[in-house]
Coordinates of C-alpha atoms in Angstrom, one line a residue:
M1 CA -32.6 5.3 -19.3
S2 CA -30.6 8.2 -19.5
S3 CA -27.9 9.2 -22.7
M4 CA -25.2 8.4 -20.9
S5 CA -26.5 5.2 -18.7
S6 CA -27.2 4.3 -21.7
E7 CA -23.0 5.2 -23.5
I8 CA -22.2 3.8 -20.1
H9 CA -24.0 0.2 -20.9
E10 CA -22.9 0.5 -24.6
E11 CA -19.3 0.7 -22.9
I12 CA -19.5 -2.1 -20.7
R13 CA -21.0 -4.5 -23.2
R14 CA -18.2 -3.3 -25.2
L15 CA -15.4 -3.9 -23.4
T16 CA -17.0 -7.3 -21.6
T17 CA -17.1 -8.8 -25.3
A18 CA -14.1 -7.7 -26.3
L19 CA -12.4 -9.7 -22.8
I20 CA -14.1 -12.7 -23.5
Q21 CA -12.8 -12.5 -27.7
Q22 CA -8.8 -12.5 -26.1
Q23 CA -9.5 -14.6 -23.2
Q24 CA -6.7 -17.9 -24.4
Q25 CA -7.7 -21.0 -24.2
D26 CA -6.5 -22.0 -20.1
G27 CA -8.9 -19.0 -18.9
S28 CA -5.7 -16.8 -18.3
W29 CA -5.3 -13.5 -20.1
R30 CA -2.3 -13.0 -21.4
F31 CA -1.6 -8.9 -21.9
C32 CA 1.5 -7.4 -22.5
F33 CA 4.0 -5.7 -19.2
E34 CA 5.7 -3.5 -21.0
N35 CA 8.2 -2.0 -19.4
G36 CA 10.6 0.4 -21.3
T37 CA 14.4 -0.5 -23.4
T38 CA 15.9 -1.6 -20.3
I39 CA 14.8 -5.1 -20.6
D40 CA 15.5 -5.4 -24.2
A41 CA 18.6 -4.1 -24.0
Y42 CA 20.4 -6.6 -21.3
V43 CA 19.2 -9.3 -23.0
I44 CA 21.0 -8.8 -26.7
I45 CA 23.8 -7.8 -24.1
L46 CA 23.7 -11.1 -22.7
L47 CA 22.4 -13.4 -25.5
R48 CA 25.3 -11.4 -27.4
T49 CA 28.2 -12.2 -24.0
L50 CA 27.4 -16.1 -24.5
N51 CA 27.5 -15.9 -27.9
I52 CA 24.7 -17.8 -28.1
Q53 CA 23.0 -18.8 -31.3
G54 CA 19.5 -19.5 -32.3
N55 CA 18.2 -16.0 -31.6
E56 CA 19.2 -13.8 -34.1
N57 CA 15.5 -13.0 -35.2
L58 CA 14.9 -11.8 -31.6
V59 CA 17.4 -9.6 -31.4
R60 CA 17.3 -7.9 -34.3
Q61 CA 13.4 -7.5 -33.3
L62 CA 15.0 -6.0 -30.2
H63 CA 17.4 -3.7 -31.9
D64 CA 14.6 -2.2 -33.7
R65 CA 11.8 -1.8 -30.5
I66 CA 15.1 -0.1 -29.1
L67 CA 16.3 2.2 -32.0
I68 CA 12.6 3.3 -32.4
E69 CA 12.3 4.6 -28.7
Q70 CA 14.7 7.0 -29.3
Q71 CA 13.9 10.5 -28.8
P72 CA 15.1 13.3 -31.8
E73 CA 18.2 14.4 -29.8
G74 CA 20.0 11.3 -29.7
S75 CA 18.8 10.3 -25.6
W76 CA 15.4 7.4 -24.6
K77 CA 13.3 8.4 -21.5
L78 CA 11.7 5.3 -19.1
F79 CA 8.4 7.8 -19.7
P80 CA 7.6 10.4 -22.3
D81 CA 7.7 13.3 -20.5
E82 CA 11.1 12.8 -18.4
E83 CA 12.9 15.6 -18.9
E84 CA 15.8 15.9 -20.9
G85 CA 16.1 12.2 -21.4
N86 CA 17.6 9.3 -18.9
L87 CA 21.1 8.7 -19.4
S88 CA 21.2 5.1 -17.4
A89 CA 18.7 4.0 -20.3
S90 CA 20.6 5.6 -22.9
V91 CA 23.6 4.5 -21.8
E92 CA 22.1 1.0 -22.4
A93 CA 20.4 1.6 -25.7
Y94 CA 23.8 2.2 -26.9
Y95 CA 25.5 -0.3 -25.5
A96 CA 22.8 -3.1 -27.2
L97 CA 21.9 -1.4 -30.0
L98 CA 26.0 -1.3 -31.4
Y99 CA 26.7 -5.0 -29.9
S100 CA 23.2 -6.5 -32.0
G101 CA 25.7 -5.6 -34.8
Y102 CA 22.6 -4.0 -37.0
S103 CA 24.0 -0.5 -36.0
R104 CA 27.1 1.2 -35.9
T105 CA 28.9 4.1 -34.5
T106 CA 29.1 6.1 -38.0
D107 CA 25.5 6.1 -38.2
E108 CA 23.1 9.0 -37.1
P109 CA 21.1 7.7 -34.0
M110 CA 24.1 6.2 -32.5
R111 CA 26.4 9.2 -33.4
R112 CA 23.4 11.4 -31.2
A113 CA 23.3 9.3 -29.0
K114 CA 27.0 9.1 -27.8
R115 CA 26.4 12.7 -28.3
F116 CA 23.5 12.8 -25.4
I117 CA 25.9 10.9 -22.9
Q118 CA 28.4 12.7 -23.1
T119 CA 26.5 15.9 -22.8
K120 CA 25.2 14.2 -19.8
G121 CA 28.9 12.9 -17.9
G122 CA 29.3 9.9 -20.0
L123 CA 29.2 6.5 -18.2
G124 CA 30.4 7.7 -14.7
K125 CA 27.1 10.0 -13.9
V126 CA 25.1 6.7 -14.9
T127 CA 23.0 6.0 -12.0
S128 CA 21.3 3.1 -11.9
I129 CA 22.6 -0.6 -9.8
L130 CA 22.0 -2.6 -12.6
T131 CA 23.2 -0.3 -15.5
K132 CA 26.1 -0.1 -13.3
A133 CA 26.2 -4.3 -12.6
I134 CA 26.1 -5.0 -16.6
L135 CA 29.0 -2.4 -17.3
A136 CA 31.2 -4.2 -14.4
A137 CA 30.0 -7.8 -15.6
T138 CA 31.0 -6.9 -19.2
G139 CA 34.5 -4.5 -18.7
H140 CA 33.4 -1.2 -19.1
S141 CA 33.8 -0.1 -15.7
K142 CA 35.3 -1.6 -13.0
W143 CA 32.5 -2.6 -9.3
P144 CA 31.5 0.0 -8.1
A145 CA 32.2 0.6 -4.7
S146 CA 28.7 0.7 -3.5
I147 CA 28.4 -2.8 -4.1
S148 CA 31.6 -3.9 -3.8
S149 CA 32.4 -2.5 -0.3
I150 CA 29.5 -4.8 0.9
P151 CA 30.9 -8.2 1.8
L152 CA 29.5 -10.8 1.1
E153 CA 30.0 -12.1 4.0
L154 CA 26.5 -10.8 5.1
L155 CA 24.8 -13.3 4.1
L156 CA 26.5 -15.3 6.9
L157 CA 25.0 -13.5 9.8
P158 CA 21.8 -14.7 11.6
A159 CA 18.5 -12.6 12.0
S160 CA 19.2 -11.7 15.3
F161 CA 21.8 -9.7 14.3
P162 CA 21.0 -5.9 13.8
I163 CA 21.2 -6.4 10.0
S164 CA 21.2 -9.5 8.3
F165 CA 20.4 -10.4 4.3
F166 CA 16.7 -11.3 5.0
D167 CA 16.3 -7.9 6.4
F168 CA 16.2 -6.8 2.6
S169 CA 13.5 -6.7 0.6
G170 CA 12.9 -10.1 -1.5
Y171 CA 13.0 -8.6 -4.5
S172 CA 16.3 -6.3 -3.3
R173 CA 18.2 -9.8 -2.6
V174 CA 17.5 -11.7 -5.7
H175 CA 19.9 -8.5 -7.3
L176 CA 21.8 -7.9 -4.8
A177 CA 23.3 -12.2 -4.5
P178 CA 24.3 -11.9 -7.7
M179 CA 26.0 -8.5 -7.8
L180 CA 27.8 -9.5 -4.6
I181 CA 29.0 -12.5 -5.8
M182 CA 30.5 -11.0 -8.9
A183 CA 31.9 -8.0 -6.9
D184 CA 33.6 -10.0 -4.5
R185 CA 35.8 -11.9 -7.6
H186 CA 36.0 -9.1 -9.9
F187 CA 34.3 -10.7 -12.6
S188 CA 34.2 -9.3 -15.9
I189 CA 33.8 -11.1 -19.3
K190 CA 34.3 -8.9 -22.4
T191 CA 34.0 -11.0 -26.2
S192 CA 35.7 -10.2 -28.7
H193 CA 33.2 -8.6 -30.8
A194 CA 31.5 -6.1 -27.8
P195 CA 31.5 -2.5 -28.7
D196 CA 34.1 -0.3 -27.5
L197 CA 32.4 2.3 -24.8
N198 CA 36.0 3.9 -24.2
D199 CA 34.7 7.5 -26.1
L200 CA 31.7 7.6 -23.4
H201 CA 34.3 8.2 -20.5
V202 CA 34.1 11.9 -19.9
D203 CA 36.1 12.3 -16.8
R204 CA 38.1 9.4 -15.9
N205 CA 38.1 10.4 -12.4
D206 CA 34.5 10.5 -11.6
T207 CA 34.5 6.7 -11.5
D208 CA 35.1 7.3 -7.6
E209 CA 32.1 7.4 -5.9
Q210 CA 31.7 9.2 -2.8
L211 CA 29.9 7.3 -0.3
P212 CA 27.8 8.7 2.2
R213 CA 28.0 8.9 6.0
E214 CA 25.5 6.8 7.1
F215 CA 26.7 4.2 3.7
H216 CA 29.4 3.2 6.3
E217 CA 27.8 3.6 9.1
T218 CA 25.5 0.9 7.4
L219 CA 29.1 -1.0 6.8
D220 CA 30.2 -0.4 10.2
R221 CA 27.1 -2.3 11.9
I222 CA 27.6 -5.4 9.2
Q223 CA 31.4 -5.4 9.9
T224 CA 30.7 -5.5 14.0
G225 CA 28.2 -8.7 13.2
L226 CA 31.2 -9.8 10.8
N227 CA 33.8 -8.9 14.0
R228 CA 31.3 -12.3 15.9
L229 CA 31.4 -15.5 13.2
I230 CA 33.9 -18.1 14.5
G231 CA 37.0 -19.2 11.7
T232 CA 39.7 -17.9 9.4
P233 CA 38.6 -15.3 7.5
R234 CA 39.4 -17.8 4.4
Y235 CA 36.9 -20.2 6.4
I236 CA 34.4 -17.9 6.5
H237 CA 34.8 -16.0 3.1
E238 CA 34.5 -19.3 1.3
A239 CA 31.5 -20.2 3.6
A240 CA 29.6 -16.8 2.5
L241 CA 30.3 -17.5 -1.0
T242 CA 28.4 -21.1 -0.8
K243 CA 25.9 -19.6 0.6
A244 CA 25.5 -16.9 -1.9
E245 CA 25.1 -19.5 -4.2
Q246 CA 23.0 -22.0 -2.7
F247 CA 20.8 -19.1 -1.8
I248 CA 20.3 -18.6 -6.0
L249 CA 20.2 -22.0 -6.9
Q250 CA 17.0 -22.7 -5.4
R251 CA 15.0 -19.8 -6.1
I252 CA 15.4 -20.9 -10.0
E253 CA 12.3 -21.4 -11.0
S254 CA 10.6 -24.0 -12.9
D255 CA 11.6 -22.2 -15.6
G256 CA 14.9 -21.8 -15.3
T257 CA 14.7 -17.7 -14.1
L258 CA 15.8 -16.6 -10.4
Y259 CA 12.5 -15.5 -8.5
S260 CA 10.8 -14.7 -12.3
Y261 CA 12.4 -11.8 -12.7
A262 CA 14.1 -11.5 -16.0
S263 CA 17.0 -8.6 -14.4
S264 CA 17.8 -10.7 -11.2
T265 CA 17.9 -13.4 -13.9
I266 CA 20.9 -12.1 -16.0
L267 CA 22.5 -11.0 -13.4
M268 CA 22.4 -15.1 -11.7
I269 CA 23.4 -15.9 -15.2
F270 CA 26.9 -13.8 -15.0
A271 CA 27.3 -14.8 -10.8
L272 CA 27.4 -18.1 -12.1
L273 CA 29.9 -17.8 -14.9
A274 CA 31.9 -15.8 -11.9
L275 CA 31.8 -18.8 -10.4
G276 CA 33.4 -20.9 -12.5
Y277 CA 29.8 -22.4 -14.6
D278 CA 30.6 -22.9 -17.7
G279 CA 28.6 -20.5 -20.8
Q280 CA 26.9 -23.8 -21.8
H281 CA 26.4 -25.4 -18.2
P282 CA 22.4 -26.7 -18.8
L283 CA 21.3 -23.8 -15.4
I284 CA 22.6 -20.7 -17.8
A285 CA 20.9 -22.6 -21.1
H286 CA 17.8 -23.1 -19.1
A287 CA 17.6 -19.8 -17.6
V288 CA 18.4 -18.3 -21.2
Q289 CA 15.1 -20.0 -22.5
G290 CA 13.0 -18.6 -19.9
I291 CA 14.5 -15.1 -20.2
T292 CA 13.6 -15.0 -24.1
A293 CA 9.9 -16.8 -23.4
M294 CA 8.4 -13.3 -21.8
R295 CA 9.1 -11.4 -25.2
C296 CA 5.7 -10.0 -25.7
S297 CA 4.5 -8.7 -29.5
F298 CA 2.4 -5.4 -30.2
D299 CA 1.9 -3.0 -33.2
G300 CA 4.9 -5.0 -35.3
K301 CA 7.2 -4.7 -32.1
T302 CA 8.8 -7.0 -29.6
T303 CA 9.6 -6.0 -26.4
M304 CA 10.8 -7.9 -23.3
Q305 CA 8.6 -8.2 -20.0
N306 CA 10.2 -8.5 -17.1
S307 CA 8.1 -10.6 -15.4
P308 CA 4.8 -11.0 -17.1
S309 CA 1.7 -10.3 -15.7
T310 CA -0.4 -12.7 -16.5
V311 CA -1.7 -14.3 -12.8
W312 CA -2.6 -10.2 -11.4
D313 CA -4.1 -9.7 -14.9
T314 CA -6.0 -12.6 -15.3
A315 CA -7.0 -12.0 -11.2
L316 CA -9.0 -8.9 -11.8
L317 CA -10.2 -8.7 -15.2
A318 CA -12.2 -12.0 -13.9
Y319 CA -13.4 -9.7 -10.9
A320 CA -14.0 -6.6 -12.9
M321 CA -16.2 -8.7 -15.3
Q322 CA -17.9 -10.4 -12.6
E323 CA -18.3 -6.7 -11.2
A324 CA -19.8 -5.8 -14.5
G325 CA -22.5 -8.5 -14.4
I326 CA -21.2 -11.1 -16.3
A327 CA -22.6 -14.3 -13.8
D328 CA -20.0 -16.7 -11.5
D329 CA -21.1 -19.5 -14.1
H330 CA -20.0 -17.8 -17.0
A331 CA -18.1 -20.3 -19.0
A332 CA -15.4 -17.2 -19.2
I333 CA -15.5 -16.4 -15.1
R334 CA -15.1 -20.3 -14.6
S335 CA -12.3 -20.7 -17.1
A336 CA -10.2 -18.0 -15.5
A337 CA -10.7 -19.0 -11.7
A338 CA -9.6 -22.4 -12.7
Y339 CA -7.4 -20.9 -13.8
L340 CA -6.2 -19.2 -10.3
L341 CA -6.8 -21.9 -8.5
S342 CA -3.9 -23.4 -10.1
R343 CA -1.9 -21.1 -9.5
Q344 CA -2.2 -20.7 -5.5
Q345 CA 1.2 -21.4 -3.8
R346 CA 1.0 -24.1 -1.3
K347 CA 4.0 -23.9 -0.1
P348 CA 6.5 -22.0 2.6
A349 CA 8.8 -19.7 1.0
D350 CA 10.8 -16.2 1.4
W351 CA 7.8 -14.4 3.0
S352 CA 7.5 -17.2 6.1
L353 CA 11.2 -16.1 7.2
H354 CA 9.3 -13.1 9.0
N355 CA 6.2 -14.5 9.3
P356 CA 6.3 -18.2 10.2
N357 CA 4.1 -21.1 10.9
I358 CA 1.3 -19.8 9.0
T359 CA -0.7 -22.1 6.4
P360 CA 0.2 -20.7 2.3
G361 CA -2.0 -19.8 0.4
G362 CA -0.8 -16.5 -1.8
W363 CA -0.6 -15.8 -5.2
G364 CA 2.8 -13.9 -7.4
F365 CA 2.8 -11.8 -9.5
S366 CA 3.5 -14.0 -12.9
E367 CA 2.5 -17.5 -13.9
T368 CA 6.4 -19.2 -13.3
N369 CA 6.0 -17.6 -10.2
T370 CA 5.5 -20.6 -7.4
I371 CA 7.6 -18.8 -4.3
N372 CA 7.2 -15.2 -4.4
P373 CA 3.0 -14.5 -3.6
D374 CA 2.6 -11.0 -2.4
V375 CA -1.1 -8.9 -1.1
D376 CA -2.1 -7.6 -3.5
D377 CA -2.6 -10.4 -6.6
T378 CA -4.0 -12.6 -3.7
T379 CA -6.5 -9.8 -2.9
A380 CA -7.4 -10.5 -6.6
A381 CA -7.5 -13.6 -7.0
L382 CA -9.5 -13.6 -4.0
R383 CA -11.6 -11.3 -6.0
A384 CA -12.3 -13.7 -8.5
I385 CA -12.9 -16.7 -6.7
R386 CA -15.2 -14.9 -4.7
S387 CA -19.0 -16.0 -5.6
L388 CA -17.3 -19.8 -6.7
S389 CA -16.2 -19.7 -2.8
R390 CA -20.0 -19.9 -1.2
T391 CA -21.2 -23.3 -3.8
D392 CA -17.7 -25.1 -4.6
P393 CA -15.9 -26.5 -2.0
S394 CA -12.5 -26.5 -3.8
Y395 CA -12.7 -23.1 -3.8
R396 CA -14.0 -22.4 -0.7
D397 CA -10.2 -24.0 0.9
S398 CA -8.6 -21.6 -1.6
W399 CA -10.4 -19.1 -0.5
N400 CA -10.2 -19.8 3.4
R401 CA -6.3 -20.3 2.7
G402 CA -5.6 -16.7 1.2
L403 CA -7.8 -15.2 3.3
N404 CA -5.5 -16.0 6.3
W405 CA -2.7 -15.7 4.8
V406 CA -3.4 -12.5 4.0
L407 CA -4.9 -11.8 7.0
S408 CA -1.1 -12.6 8.4
M409 CA 0.5 -11.0 6.2
Q410 CA -0.8 -7.4 8.5
N411 CA 2.5 -5.4 9.4
D412 CA 3.1 -4.8 13.1
D413 CA 2.8 -1.1 12.5
G414 CA -1.3 -1.5 11.2
G415 CA -0.2 -1.6 7.2
W416 CA 0.3 -4.7 4.9
P417 CA 3.5 -4.6 3.0
A418 CA 3.9 -6.1 -0.7
F419 CA 5.7 -9.2 -0.2
E420 CA 7.1 -9.8 3.4
K421 CA 5.9 -9.3 6.9
N422 CA 7.6 -6.3 8.7
T423 CA 10.4 -5.5 6.6
N424 CA 11.0 -1.9 7.1
K425 CA 14.8 -1.2 8.6
Q426 CA 15.7 2.2 7.4
M427 CA 19.2 1.6 7.4
L428 CA 19.3 0.2 4.8
T429 CA 17.8 2.7 2.9
W430 CA 21.2 4.3 4.1
L431 CA 23.2 2.3 1.3
A432 CA 24.4 4.1 -1.7
I433 CA 22.3 2.6 -4.0
D434 CA 20.1 4.5 -6.4
G435 CA 16.3 3.7 -5.5
A436 CA 17.5 2.0 -1.5
K437 CA 14.4 4.0 -0.2
S438 CA 12.4 1.8 -2.6
A439 CA 13.7 -1.7 -3.3
A440 CA 15.6 -2.2 0.0
I441 CA 12.5 -2.2 2.2
D442 CA 8.8 -3.8 1.6
P443 CA 6.6 -1.0 4.2
S444 CA 3.7 -0.6 4.7
E445 CA 2.3 1.0 1.8
A446 CA -1.2 3.3 0.7
D447 CA -1.8 1.7 -2.2
L448 CA -1.2 -2.2 -0.6
T449 CA -3.0 -1.2 3.0
G450 CA -6.3 0.0 0.7
R451 CA -6.7 -3.0 -1.2
A452 CA -6.3 -4.7 1.6
L453 CA -8.6 -3.5 3.5
E454 CA -11.1 -3.2 0.3
Y455 CA -11.1 -6.6 -0.1
L456 CA -11.3 -7.5 3.8
G457 CA -14.5 -4.7 3.6
N458 CA -16.0 -5.9 0.7
F459 CA -15.8 -9.1 0.3
G460 CA -14.1 -10.5 3.3
G461 CA -16.8 -8.8 5.5
F462 CA -14.9 -7.0 8.4
D463 CA -14.9 -3.7 9.7
I464 CA -13.6 -1.4 11.8
R465 CA -15.6 -3.1 14.6
H466 CA -12.8 -5.7 14.4
K467 CA -9.4 -4.5 15.7
F468 CA -7.5 -5.4 12.7
I469 CA -9.4 -3.6 10.4
K470 CA -9.3 -0.3 12.8
N471 CA -5.5 -0.6 13.3
G472 CA -5.3 -0.8 8.9
T473 CA -7.6 2.7 8.9
D474 CA -5.5 3.8 11.7
W475 CA -2.3 3.4 9.8
L476 CA -4.2 5.0 6.8
I477 CA -5.7 8.2 7.6
N478 CA -2.2 8.8 9.6
H479 CA -0.2 8.7 6.4
Q480 CA -2.2 10.5 4.3
E481 CA -0.7 13.7 2.8
K482 CA -1.2 17.3 3.8
D483 CA -3.1 18.5 0.9
G484 CA -5.3 15.1 0.8
S485 CA -4.0 12.1 -1.2
W486 CA -1.8 9.1 -0.6
Y487 CA 1.2 7.9 -2.7
G488 CA 0.5 4.6 -4.2
R489 CA 3.7 2.5 -4.6
W490 CA 3.1 0.2 -6.9
G491 CA 1.2 2.9 -9.3
I492 CA 0.9 6.4 -10.6
C493 CA 1.0 7.6 -8.3
Y494 CA -0.8 9.8 -6.2
I495 CA -4.3 9.1 -7.9
Y496 CA -3.4 5.4 -7.6
G497 CA -2.8 5.8 -3.5
T498 CA -5.7 8.3 -2.9
W499 CA -8.1 5.6 -5.4
A500 CA -6.7 2.7 -3.4
A501 CA -6.7 4.5 0.5
L502 CA -10.2 6.0 0.3
T503 CA -12.1 2.8 -1.5
G504 CA -10.6 1.1 1.3
L505 CA -12.0 2.8 3.8
K506 CA -15.0 2.9 2.6
A507 CA -15.0 -0.4 2.7
A508 CA -13.9 -0.7 6.0
G509 CA -16.3 1.3 7.1
I510 CA -15.4 4.7 7.8
S511 CA -18.2 7.1 6.8
S512 CA -17.7 9.6 4.1
D513 CA -18.2 12.2 6.2
H514 CA -14.6 11.5 7.9
E515 CA -13.0 14.4 7.6
A516 CA -9.4 12.1 5.5
M517 CA -12.2 11.1 2.9
Q518 CA -13.2 14.4 2.0
K519 CA -9.9 16.0 2.2
G520 CA -9.0 12.9 -0.7
A521 CA -12.5 13.5 -2.3
K522 CA -11.8 17.4 -2.9
W523 CA -8.0 16.7 -3.8
L524 CA -8.8 14.8 -6.3
L525 CA -11.7 17.1 -8.0
S526 CA -8.5 19.7 -7.4
I527 CA -6.8 18.3 -9.8
Q528 CA -9.3 17.0 -12.2
N529 CA -7.9 17.9 -16.2
S530 CA -10.2 20.6 -17.8
D531 CA -11.3 17.6 -20.5
G532 CA -12.9 15.9 -17.6
G533 CA -10.3 13.1 -17.2
W534 CA -7.1 13.1 -14.4
G535 CA -3.2 12.2 -15.2
E536 CA -0.3 12.2 -13.7
S537 CA 3.5 12.3 -14.5
C538 CA 5.5 9.5 -13.9
R539 CA 8.1 11.9 -12.1
S540 CA 5.5 12.5 -9.1
D541 CA 7.1 8.9 -8.5
R542 CA 11.0 10.0 -8.0
L543 CA 9.7 14.3 -6.7
L544 CA 7.6 12.9 -4.4
Y545 CA 4.9 14.8 -4.9
F546 CA 1.5 15.2 -7.4
V547 CA 3.1 16.1 -11.1
P548 CA -0.3 16.6 -13.3
L549 CA 0.0 15.4 -16.4
E550 CA -1.4 17.5 -18.7
E551 CA -3.4 14.5 -21.1
S552 CA -5.5 12.1 -19.1
T553 CA -4.9 8.6 -19.1
P554 CA -7.8 5.5 -18.8
S555 CA -6.2 4.1 -16.2
Q556 CA -6.1 7.1 -13.8
T557 CA -9.1 8.7 -14.6
A558 CA -10.9 5.5 -14.0
W559 CA -8.8 5.7 -10.5
A560 CA -10.0 8.7 -10.0
L561 CA -13.9 8.3 -10.5
D562 CA -13.8 5.2 -8.6
A563 CA -12.4 6.2 -5.4
L564 CA -15.3 9.2 -6.4
I565 CA -18.1 6.9 -6.4
A566 CA -17.1 5.2 -3.1
V567 CA -17.7 8.5 -1.2
H568 CA -20.6 10.3 -2.9
S569 CA -23.8 9.2 -2.5
R570 CA -25.2 10.8 -5.4
P571 CA -23.0 11.5 -9.2
T572 CA -21.9 15.3 -9.3
A573 CA -21.6 17.4 -12.0
A574 CA -16.9 16.6 -12.4
M575 CA -18.1 13.3 -11.8
N576 CA -20.2 12.8 -14.9
N577 CA -18.2 14.9 -16.8
G578 CA -15.0 12.7 -15.9
I579 CA -17.6 9.5 -17.4
R580 CA -18.1 11.1 -20.7
T581 CA -14.2 11.5 -20.5
L582 CA -13.1 8.1 -20.1
I583 CA -15.8 6.4 -22.1
G584 CA -14.1 9.1 -25.1
L585 CA -10.2 8.0 -24.1
L586 CA -11.2 4.3 -24.4
R587 CA -12.4 5.2 -28.3
E588 CA -9.0 6.7 -28.4
N589 CA -5.2 5.0 -28.9
N590 CA -3.4 8.3 -28.5
R591 CA -0.6 8.8 -26.4
A592 CA -2.5 8.9 -23.6
A593 CA -3.6 5.6 -24.1
S594 CA 0.4 3.8 -23.6
Y595 CA 1.8 6.2 -21.3
P596 CA 2.9 4.0 -18.4
T597 CA 0.7 4.1 -15.0
G598 CA 2.0 1.3 -13.1
A599 CA 5.1 1.5 -11.1
G600 CA 7.9 -0.8 -10.2
L601 CA 10.9 1.5 -8.9
P602 CA 10.9 5.3 -8.7
G603 CA 13.5 6.5 -10.9
N604 CA 14.3 3.4 -12.5
F605 CA 11.3 1.1 -13.9
Y606 CA 7.6 2.3 -15.4
I607 CA 5.1 0.0 -16.5
H608 CA 2.5 0.0 -19.5
Y609 CA 0.0 -2.8 -18.6
H610 CA -1.4 -3.2 -22.2
S611 CA -4.9 -4.9 -19.9
Y612 CA -5.5 -1.2 -17.7
R613 CA -7.5 0.3 -20.5
Y614 CA -9.8 -2.3 -19.6
I615 CA -9.6 -3.6 -16.2
W616 CA -9.7 -0.4 -14.3
P617 CA -12.4 1.6 -16.3
L618 CA -14.7 -1.0 -16.5
L619 CA -14.8 -1.4 -12.6
A620 CA -15.3 2.7 -12.3
L621 CA -18.4 2.1 -15.0
S622 CA -19.3 -1.0 -13.6
H623 CA -19.4 0.7 -10.1
Y624 CA -21.2 4.0 -11.4
I625 CA -24.3 1.7 -12.6
R626 CA -24.8 -0.5 -9.3
K627 CA -24.6 2.0 -6.9
Y628 CA -26.3 5.3 -8.4
E629 CA -28.6 3.1 -10.9
G630 CA -29.4 0.2 -8.3

């Protein structure tokens, strides 16, 4: 056995031993889903607005975490190499720190933050729609026209109309409905203890939004549909308000959250206040409990997770450990599989509106998520239970339900979406909402399609002789970038998409000699860092072209290696160099190790998955050994 082979085996043993030790009693793994300071700030603002007692320690911890993330020039960033800081994140942080009561305007960090915000144009230049909504809901700005111009009656339009509410993605709907309610009622609530943000209004005239022509065209389409509704304007409006309220109430999870997202739950609470609910109402109290339960502590810091990644992490880790040689009858695998089996969703939900008459069988991202399954989590869970499904009838039924659900979710264009089938009306991306191009719709994506094909090929036994697999591979090949890469929606970014596409195409039966495979592998090698690893900036996600990160990250290095392992029949010198670098990265705990490589909303929301330093390196190392050492 070569020295490098010994190192790989030793690293696999080290990773699997550490994971077994960190597994929870219920079989899950609970790693932090770290997503910047935005949700931390919103939670402080919410708790202070509601004047809720009993969470003072949490407020102080969140305050301290936000403060420690401030940059020297006074800004806050969404990712370390974001140029010039982020105005929306800085406004949120400044507002929350003052509202907490633990910072004052005279403190030097607050003075620096104020200068940064003013030099960037102040509140009127904020772009994040969530930031704008929080500012409007708490009385610091008027409701943006991009929201207030959308009539609440949109919720009454049937699916047969050119635009209806359910044409929006599920993620958009649960955020849009509360905002539409608040904007419709011109709602705001401002307490006597709220900080004064008037100094952040640099130009009073810049609050008048210039809405693009396409936005007005979309509104005209909506109005055309509204003109066909029967009833007096007042009756129709009251019906729409009731519809919006019921839409929210019907999607509250058992932990009190809306769709298991902290962000939509915070908006829901403000919307309920706008509808006349008392601040002490049980629904609001329960929602606050659900949000505060999402806290996560690490390295002496506390942060709020927007949606804990427990199911996702547990599924991927159980699968990775089996790829690393842990038997399916090992207690850790059995326990994880039982946990996953208990989280399979078995009731129709919003996804079935676009995909009717299909037996439920998907998995969601978070533990409390019971009505919002997605393709990526489902294939992850199915990989984890594959071996057990061959011997245990209960897992076999679960496998069959999940497999059929994944197959049913394929879009008509051949690719796979995240949450809902055929939800791709481009007109909705014309809305004057930052991030609408990514959030308003749920189209086929290269990473989702590649991962679905990898599962169906390597675990389902299908290949390009099956028409649905051929359609999926055709979609991927047709969406390859000119340089050979693919864009990945839910990871950063071109490395992530290219890894998913290449491993998916290979599993589906596409030859390594195929032009698309060769171009993809060549592109990955062309962007390899001088240290042997790979790294990509979150800036790629916004600019829509590859932006290198000077440092190599463990997850991105693992993705690149796993893709090259799938393509090459023998390891190359570049690959072996990458393997050595990956092992070295796993033994360090520098800035690159915590760089966010997960994507939520381009330009607004990035994630550092604390689990990723285990999952993807373990898979890459295990696949290297399996393929090249047998």
